[in-house]
């Protein structure tokens, strides 16, 4: 086994667990999260894990829903944590072959801030790395991952190779990931994919941080609004 060859100690990672279970109830999704965060922490990465269902997140697609009729909304504080992180992993269970309602709410709230620009005129999430972890005891992990990863890249996140991992037991009622005898924690396929995903997030985050993010040309909303067209062919100028 070769050395990683890079230092990751200046990176920060945020994982949002979108389980339906409130703390301190055991989350099978957290079991898979622990594998990924353990690798990051052993590389010196500062990692924070949030369980979204424990938070007071209002429903809606505005940055602060208290400005739109809700009495309370913790999302603005969570958004600050999102913006401080070089890596964002969204993790959650499969229900009825799809992502949990909590996962969908988190993505909606991320989307609520997608029009905010950084100091170079790009969308605010540019220069950050995304990924996802999926658990369950029914089919649908790849479908859930497709939705999460599409959503993250649409908002501006960069998605590395093999940016998802998951575990699902036998179809129908059966043991979940952390249940005794499930075989989940010992599953080599899941462990391999989770490890590869985590390292690919680390590598890409390192590359982006060293490069100063995504180059700011051809993707600046502020410049487009000001009339710059970045070599877009305009028939009116022929």
PDB file of C-alpha atoms in Angstrom, residues 51-130:
ATOM      1  CA  UNK A  51     -28.618  14.673  11.757  1.00  0.00           C
ATOM      2  CA  UNK A  52     -31.063  16.830   9.827  1.00  0.00           C
ATOM      3  CA  UNK A  53     -34.205  15.475  11.478  1.00  0.00           C
ATOM      4  CA  UNK A  54     -32.946  16.829  14.827  1.00  0.00           C
ATOM      5  CA  UNK A  55     -32.809  20.344  13.409  1.00  0.00           C
ATOM      6  CA  UNK A  56     -35.559  22.912  13.033  1.00  0.00           C
ATOM      7  CA  UNK A  57     -35.496  23.204   9.256  1.00  0.00           C
ATOM      8  CA  UNK A  58     -38.445  24.998   7.739  1.00  0.00           C
ATOM      9  CA  UNK A  59     -39.959  23.782   4.482  1.00  0.00           C
ATOM     10  CA  UNK A  60     -39.366  25.993   1.473  1.00  0.00           C
ATOM     11  CA  UNK A  61     -36.910  27.221  -1.125  1.00  0.00           C
ATOM     12  CA  UNK A  62     -35.767  30.528   0.314  1.00  0.00           C
ATOM     13  CA  UNK A  63     -32.492  30.990   2.240  1.00  0.00           C
ATOM     14  CA  UNK A  64     -34.306  32.046   5.425  1.00  0.00           C
ATOM     15  CA  UNK A  65     -37.915  30.969   5.721  1.00  0.00           C
ATOM     16  CA  UNK A  66     -38.535  33.275   8.704  1.00  0.00           C
ATOM     17  CA  UNK A  67     -38.731  35.978   6.045  1.00  0.00           C
ATOM     18  CA  UNK A  68     -41.570  34.012   4.420  1.00  0.00           C
ATOM     19  CA  UNK A  69     -43.955  33.290   7.260  1.00  0.00           C
ATOM     20  CA  UNK A  70     -42.138  30.651   9.340  1.00  0.00           C
ATOM     21  CA  UNK A  71     -41.499  31.431  13.004  1.00  0.00           C
ATOM     22  CA  UNK A  72     -38.162  29.603  13.161  1.00  0.00           C
ATOM     23  CA  UNK A  73     -35.624  28.195  10.722  1.00  0.00           C
ATOM     24  CA  UNK A  74     -32.169  26.807  11.510  1.00  0.00           C
ATOM     25  CA  UNK A  75     -31.126  26.582   7.878  1.00  0.00           C
ATOM     26  CA  UNK A  76     -29.128  29.864   7.788  1.00  0.00           C
ATOM     27  CA  UNK A  77     -26.799  28.457  10.475  1.00  0.00           C
ATOM     28  CA  UNK A  78     -26.501  25.138   8.610  1.00  0.00           C
ATOM     29  CA  UNK A  79     -25.751  26.990   5.376  1.00  0.00           C
ATOM     30  CA  UNK A  80     -22.791  28.626   7.099  1.00  0.00           C
ATOM     31  CA  UNK A  81     -21.456  25.144   7.913  1.00  0.00           C
ATOM     32  CA  UNK A  82     -22.051  24.029   4.315  1.00  0.00           C
ATOM     33  CA  UNK A  83     -20.067  26.976   2.996  1.00  0.00           C
ATOM     34  CA  UNK A  84     -17.211  26.342   5.432  1.00  0.00           C
ATOM     35  CA  UNK A  85     -16.825  22.745   4.197  1.00  0.00           C
ATOM     36  CA  UNK A  86     -14.675  21.644   1.267  1.00  0.00           C
ATOM     37  CA  UNK A  87     -16.580  18.339   1.110  1.00  0.00           C
ATOM     38  CA  UNK A  88     -20.305  17.717   1.533  1.00  0.00           C
ATOM     39  CA  UNK A  89     -21.681  14.193   1.844  1.00  0.00           C
ATOM     40  CA  UNK A  90     -25.420  13.635   1.929  1.00  0.00           C
ATOM     41  CA  UNK A  91     -26.399  10.297   3.453  1.00  0.00           C
ATOM     42  CA  UNK A  92     -29.773   8.677   3.903  1.00  0.00           C
ATOM     43  CA  UNK A  93     -32.019   5.629   3.648  1.00  0.00           C
ATOM     44  CA  UNK A  94     -34.090   4.184   0.824  1.00  0.00           C
ATOM     45  CA  UNK A  95     -37.866   4.343   1.323  1.00  0.00           C
ATOM     46  CA  UNK A  96     -40.250   3.125  -1.368  1.00  0.00           C
ATOM     47  CA  UNK A  97     -37.302   3.028  -3.763  1.00  0.00           C
ATOM     48  CA  UNK A  98     -36.519   6.713  -3.270  1.00  0.00           C
ATOM     49  CA  UNK A  99     -34.710   9.133  -0.993  1.00  0.00           C
ATOM     50  CA  UNK A 100     -36.179   9.970   2.378  1.00  0.00           C
ATOM     51  CA  UNK A 101     -38.342  13.048   2.848  1.00  0.00           C
ATOM     52  CA  UNK A 102     -35.570  14.495   5.009  1.00  0.00           C
ATOM     53  CA  UNK A 103     -33.055  14.112   2.174  1.00  0.00           C
ATOM     54  CA  UNK A 104     -35.406  15.893  -0.189  1.00  0.00           C
ATOM     55  CA  UNK A 105     -35.885  18.740   2.280  1.00  0.00           C
ATOM     56  CA  UNK A 106     -32.113  19.175   2.707  1.00  0.00           C
ATOM     57  CA  UNK A 107     -31.624  19.292  -1.057  1.00  0.00           C
ATOM     58  CA  UNK A 108     -34.447  21.821  -1.350  1.00  0.00           C
ATOM     59  CA  UNK A 109     -32.778  24.024   1.236  1.00  0.00           C
ATOM     60  CA  UNK A 110     -29.428  23.742  -0.532  1.00  0.00           C
ATOM     61  CA  UNK A 111     -31.224  24.763  -3.714  1.00  0.00           C
ATOM     62  CA  UNK A 112     -32.694  27.757  -1.877  1.00  0.00           C
ATOM     63  CA  UNK A 113     -29.196  29.261  -1.702  1.00  0.00           C
ATOM     64  CA  UNK A 114     -28.074  28.270  -5.194  1.00  0.00           C
ATOM     65  CA  UNK A 115     -28.508  31.761  -6.638  1.00  0.00           C
ATOM     66  CA  UNK A 116     -26.036  33.298  -4.176  1.00  0.00           C
ATOM     67  CA  UNK A 117     -22.737  34.272  -5.832  1.00  0.00           C
ATOM     68  CA  UNK A 118     -19.192  34.065  -4.522  1.00  0.00           C
ATOM     69  CA  UNK A 119     -16.723  36.950  -4.649  1.00  0.00           C
ATOM     70  CA  UNK A 120     -15.752  36.015  -8.221  1.00  0.00           C
ATOM     71  CA  UNK A 121     -19.293  36.121  -9.535  1.00  0.00           C
ATOM     72  CA  UNK A 122     -19.727  32.330  -9.694  1.00  0.00           C
ATOM     73  CA  UNK A 123     -22.480  30.400  -7.960  1.00  0.00           C
ATOM     74  CA  UNK A 124     -21.588  29.997  -4.307  1.00  0.00           C
ATOM     75  CA  UNK A 125     -21.150  26.204  -4.190  1.00  0.00           C
ATOM     76  CA  UNK A 126     -18.417  26.246  -6.871  1.00  0.00           C
ATOM     77  CA  UNK A 127     -15.114  24.715  -5.781  1.00  0.00           C
ATOM     78  CA  UNK A 128     -16.674  22.215  -3.361  1.00  0.00           C
ATOM     79  CA  UNK A 129     -16.878  18.432  -3.632  1.00  0.00           C
ATOM     80  CA  UNK A 130     -20.028  16.351  -3.186  1.00  0.00           C
TER      81      UNK A 130
END
